[in-house]
GROMACS .gro file of C-alpha atoms in nm:
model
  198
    1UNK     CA    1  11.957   7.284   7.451
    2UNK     CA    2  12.039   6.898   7.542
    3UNK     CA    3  12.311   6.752   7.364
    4UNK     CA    4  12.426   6.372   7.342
    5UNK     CA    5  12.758   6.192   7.262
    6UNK     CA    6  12.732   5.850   7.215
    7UNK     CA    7  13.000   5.615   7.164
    8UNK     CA    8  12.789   5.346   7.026
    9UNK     CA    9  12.906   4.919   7.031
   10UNK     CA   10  12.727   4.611   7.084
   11UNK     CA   11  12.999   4.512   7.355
   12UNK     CA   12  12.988   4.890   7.576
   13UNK     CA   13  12.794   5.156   7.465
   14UNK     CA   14  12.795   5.497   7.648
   15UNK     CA   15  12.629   5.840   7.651
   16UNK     CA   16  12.700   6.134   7.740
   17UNK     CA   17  12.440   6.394   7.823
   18UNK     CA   18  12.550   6.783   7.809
   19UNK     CA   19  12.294   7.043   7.902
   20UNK     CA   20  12.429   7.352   7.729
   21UNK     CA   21  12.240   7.557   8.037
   22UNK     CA   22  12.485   7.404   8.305
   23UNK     CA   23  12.777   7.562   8.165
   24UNK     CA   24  13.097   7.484   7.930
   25UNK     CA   25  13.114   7.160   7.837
   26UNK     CA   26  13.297   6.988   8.140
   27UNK     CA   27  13.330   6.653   8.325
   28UNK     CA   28  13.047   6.813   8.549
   29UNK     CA   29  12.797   6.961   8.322
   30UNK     CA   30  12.744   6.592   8.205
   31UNK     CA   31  12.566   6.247   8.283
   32UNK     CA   32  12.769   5.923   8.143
   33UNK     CA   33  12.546   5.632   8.138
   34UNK     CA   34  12.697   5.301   8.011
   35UNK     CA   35  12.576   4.963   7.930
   36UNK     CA   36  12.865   4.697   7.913
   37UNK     CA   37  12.858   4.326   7.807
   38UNK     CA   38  13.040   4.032   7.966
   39UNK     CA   39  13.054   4.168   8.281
   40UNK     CA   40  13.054   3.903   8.580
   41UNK     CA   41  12.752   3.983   8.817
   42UNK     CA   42  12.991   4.058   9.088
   43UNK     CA   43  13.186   4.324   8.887
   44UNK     CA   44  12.816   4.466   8.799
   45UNK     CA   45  12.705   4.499   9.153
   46UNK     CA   46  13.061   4.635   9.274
   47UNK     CA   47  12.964   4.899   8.994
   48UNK     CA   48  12.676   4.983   9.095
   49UNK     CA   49  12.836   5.042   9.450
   50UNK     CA   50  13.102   5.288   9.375
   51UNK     CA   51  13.032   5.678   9.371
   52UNK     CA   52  13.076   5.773   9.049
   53UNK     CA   53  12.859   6.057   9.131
   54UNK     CA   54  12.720   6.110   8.728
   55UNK     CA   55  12.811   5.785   8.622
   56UNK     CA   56  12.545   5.570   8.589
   57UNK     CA   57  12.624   5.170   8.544
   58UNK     CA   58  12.348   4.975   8.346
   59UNK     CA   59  12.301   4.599   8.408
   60UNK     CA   60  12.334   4.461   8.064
   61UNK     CA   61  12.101   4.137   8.005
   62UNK     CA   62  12.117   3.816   7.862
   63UNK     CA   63  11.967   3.870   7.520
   64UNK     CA   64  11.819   3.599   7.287
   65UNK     CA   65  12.051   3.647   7.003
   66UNK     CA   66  12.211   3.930   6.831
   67UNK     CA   67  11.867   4.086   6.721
   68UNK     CA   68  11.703   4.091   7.036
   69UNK     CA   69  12.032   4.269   7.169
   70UNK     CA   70  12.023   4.548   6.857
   71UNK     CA   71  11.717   4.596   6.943
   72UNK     CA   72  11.732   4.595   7.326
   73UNK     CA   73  12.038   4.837   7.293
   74UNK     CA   74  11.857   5.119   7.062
   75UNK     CA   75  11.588   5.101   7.304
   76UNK     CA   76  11.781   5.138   7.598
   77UNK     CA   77  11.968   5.436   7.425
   78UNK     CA   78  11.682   5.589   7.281
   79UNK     CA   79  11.496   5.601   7.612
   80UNK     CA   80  11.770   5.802   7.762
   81UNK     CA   81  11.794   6.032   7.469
   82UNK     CA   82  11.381   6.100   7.536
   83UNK     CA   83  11.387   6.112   7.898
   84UNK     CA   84  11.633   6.425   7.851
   85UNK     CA   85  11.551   6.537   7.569
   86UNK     CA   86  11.792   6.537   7.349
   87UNK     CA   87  11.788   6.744   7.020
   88UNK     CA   88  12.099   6.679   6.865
   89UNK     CA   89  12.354   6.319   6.877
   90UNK     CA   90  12.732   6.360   6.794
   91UNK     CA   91  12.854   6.036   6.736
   92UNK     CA   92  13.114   5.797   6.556
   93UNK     CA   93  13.085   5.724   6.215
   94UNK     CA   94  13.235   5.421   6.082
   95UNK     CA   95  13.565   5.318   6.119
   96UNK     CA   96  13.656   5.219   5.750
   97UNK     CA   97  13.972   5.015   5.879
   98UNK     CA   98  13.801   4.833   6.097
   99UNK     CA   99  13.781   4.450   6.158
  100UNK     CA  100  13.556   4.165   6.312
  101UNK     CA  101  13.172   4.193   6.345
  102UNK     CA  102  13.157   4.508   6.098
  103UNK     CA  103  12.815   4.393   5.933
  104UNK     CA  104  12.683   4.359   6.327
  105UNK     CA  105  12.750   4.649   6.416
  106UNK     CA  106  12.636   4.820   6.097
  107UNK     CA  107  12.324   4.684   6.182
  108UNK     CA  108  12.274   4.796   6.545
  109UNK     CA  109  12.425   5.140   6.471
  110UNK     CA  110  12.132   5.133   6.187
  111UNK     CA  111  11.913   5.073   6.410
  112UNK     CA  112  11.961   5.347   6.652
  113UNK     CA  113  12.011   5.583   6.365
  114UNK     CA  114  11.682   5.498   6.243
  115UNK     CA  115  11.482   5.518   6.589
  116UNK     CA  116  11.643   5.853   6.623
  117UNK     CA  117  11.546   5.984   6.314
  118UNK     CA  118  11.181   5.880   6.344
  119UNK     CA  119  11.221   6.047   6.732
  120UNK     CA  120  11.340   6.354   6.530
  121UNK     CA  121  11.675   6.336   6.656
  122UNK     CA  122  11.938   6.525   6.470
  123UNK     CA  123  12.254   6.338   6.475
  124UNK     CA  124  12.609   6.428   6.353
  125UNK     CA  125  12.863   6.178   6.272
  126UNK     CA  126  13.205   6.179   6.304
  127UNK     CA  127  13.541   6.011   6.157
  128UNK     CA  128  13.702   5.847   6.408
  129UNK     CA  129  14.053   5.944   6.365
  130UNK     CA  130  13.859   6.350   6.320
  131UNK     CA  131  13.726   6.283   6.693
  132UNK     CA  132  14.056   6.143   6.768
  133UNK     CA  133  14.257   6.421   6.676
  134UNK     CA  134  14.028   6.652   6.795
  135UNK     CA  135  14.007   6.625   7.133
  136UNK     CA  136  14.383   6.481   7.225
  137UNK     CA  137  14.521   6.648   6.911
  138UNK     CA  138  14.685   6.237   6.768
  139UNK     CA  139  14.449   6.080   6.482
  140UNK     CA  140  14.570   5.797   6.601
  141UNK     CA  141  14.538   5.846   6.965
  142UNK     CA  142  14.520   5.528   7.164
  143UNK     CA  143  14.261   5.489   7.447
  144UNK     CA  144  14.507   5.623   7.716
  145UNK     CA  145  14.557   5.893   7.524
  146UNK     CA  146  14.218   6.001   7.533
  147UNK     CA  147  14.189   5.922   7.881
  148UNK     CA  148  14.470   6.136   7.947
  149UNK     CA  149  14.326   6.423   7.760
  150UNK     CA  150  13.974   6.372   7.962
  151UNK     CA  151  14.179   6.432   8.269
  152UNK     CA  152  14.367   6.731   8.121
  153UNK     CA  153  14.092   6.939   8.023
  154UNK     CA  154  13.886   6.883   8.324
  155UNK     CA  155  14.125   6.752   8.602
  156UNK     CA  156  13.935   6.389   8.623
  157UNK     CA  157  14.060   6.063   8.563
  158UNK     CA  158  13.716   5.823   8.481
  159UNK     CA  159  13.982   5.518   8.532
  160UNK     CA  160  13.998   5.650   8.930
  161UNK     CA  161  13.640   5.647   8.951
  162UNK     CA  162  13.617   5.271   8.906
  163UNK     CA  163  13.902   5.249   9.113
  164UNK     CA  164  14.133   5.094   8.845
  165UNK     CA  165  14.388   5.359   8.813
  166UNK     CA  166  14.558   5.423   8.460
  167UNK     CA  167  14.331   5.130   8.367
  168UNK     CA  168  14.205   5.281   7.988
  169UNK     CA  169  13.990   4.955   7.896
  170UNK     CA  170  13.605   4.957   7.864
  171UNK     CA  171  13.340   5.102   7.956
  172UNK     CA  172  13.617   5.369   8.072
  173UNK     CA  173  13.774   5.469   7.753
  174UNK     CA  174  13.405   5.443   7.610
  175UNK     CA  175  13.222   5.711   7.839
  176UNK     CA  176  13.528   5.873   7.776
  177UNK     CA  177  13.531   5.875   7.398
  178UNK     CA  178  13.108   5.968   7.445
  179UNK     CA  179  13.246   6.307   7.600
  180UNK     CA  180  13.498   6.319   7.283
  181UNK     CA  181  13.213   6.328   7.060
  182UNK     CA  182  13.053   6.619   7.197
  183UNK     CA  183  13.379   6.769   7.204
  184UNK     CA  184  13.460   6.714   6.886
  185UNK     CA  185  13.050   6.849   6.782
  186UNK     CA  186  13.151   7.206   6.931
  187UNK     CA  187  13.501   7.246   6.854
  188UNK     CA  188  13.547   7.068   6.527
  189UNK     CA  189  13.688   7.262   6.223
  190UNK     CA  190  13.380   7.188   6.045
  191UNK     CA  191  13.116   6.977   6.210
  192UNK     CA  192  12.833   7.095   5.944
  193UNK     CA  193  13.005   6.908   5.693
  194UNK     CA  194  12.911   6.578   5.886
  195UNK     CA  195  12.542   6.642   5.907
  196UNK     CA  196  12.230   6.347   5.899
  197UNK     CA  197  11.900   6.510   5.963
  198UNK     CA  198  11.569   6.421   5.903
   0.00000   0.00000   0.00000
């Protein structure tokens, strides 16, 4: 079976993409694919150089305004969730603390919820501060906590593979909190209880 974590934003999206045939759930058995706004064009191309081996960078375009962009970014999720194949989406739910843009990104989370469920895409969604404590064991982990944890478990630290070392910002603590979702899917205390399906 396919699974997908998504840590879903307007500013750095990522996905991570576990096929349950390749093993435990590891930094290995995974693809991270990430989509990150505001990034110079040199930083994107110096990216796209490094070998992050299943990384995979996405140039992020200019969009329109912030429609175009909700849209742009459900599509550009969704088609990775149908070229593998996904079945099933752990992901964030909202953060009921949190500040700034909330309606905007209400409205592009919407959005990808709602392509998914036409798809057929089951998707479970999480508390943050569940996810949080979780997979580094703090509710209120911060993101070098969970970057710490990702290296832990599996003996990689993402931050070296941009070549930024102990450098927790995004898109690194984002593919990192992707992987946390799935995590969080198969070893919750009781992930059933967070269920949206069609």
């Amino acid at each position: 079976m396919i699974y997908c974590g998504i840590d879903y934003s307007i500013s750095s999206p990522s996905l991570c993409i576990y096929d349950d045939s390749k093993g435990k759930l590891s930094h290995s058995s995974c693809e991270y694919y990430f989509c990150q706004h505001n990034v110079s064009d040199k930083e994107q191309e110096r990216r796209l150089e490094l070998k992050m081996g299943n990384i995979h960078p996405a140039r992020q375009y200019k969009w329109k305004d912030d429609y175009h962009r909700f849209f742009g970014l459900a599509d550009w999720a969704l088609s990775i969730l149908i070229q593998y194949r996904v079945e099933v989406v752990a992901m964030e739910d909202y953060a009921l603390g949190a500040q700034g843009k909330v309606f905007n990104i209400a409205e592009c989370t919407g959005i990808l919820k709602q392509m998914m469920m036409l798809t057929g895409i089951k998707f479970y969604a999480f508390p943050p501060c569940y996810v949080k404590k979780t997979f580094s064991g703090k509710g209120n982990a911060l993101k070098e906590d969970m970057g710490r944890a990702y290296k832990n478990l599996y003996g990689v630290n993402i931050s070296s593979l941009f070549e930024k070392d102990d450098n927790w910002d995004s898109p690194i603590s984002d593919i990192v909190d992707s992987h946390a979702m799935l995590y969080t899917y198969f070893n919750g205390i009781d992930n059933g209880k967070y269920v949206c399906s069609i």
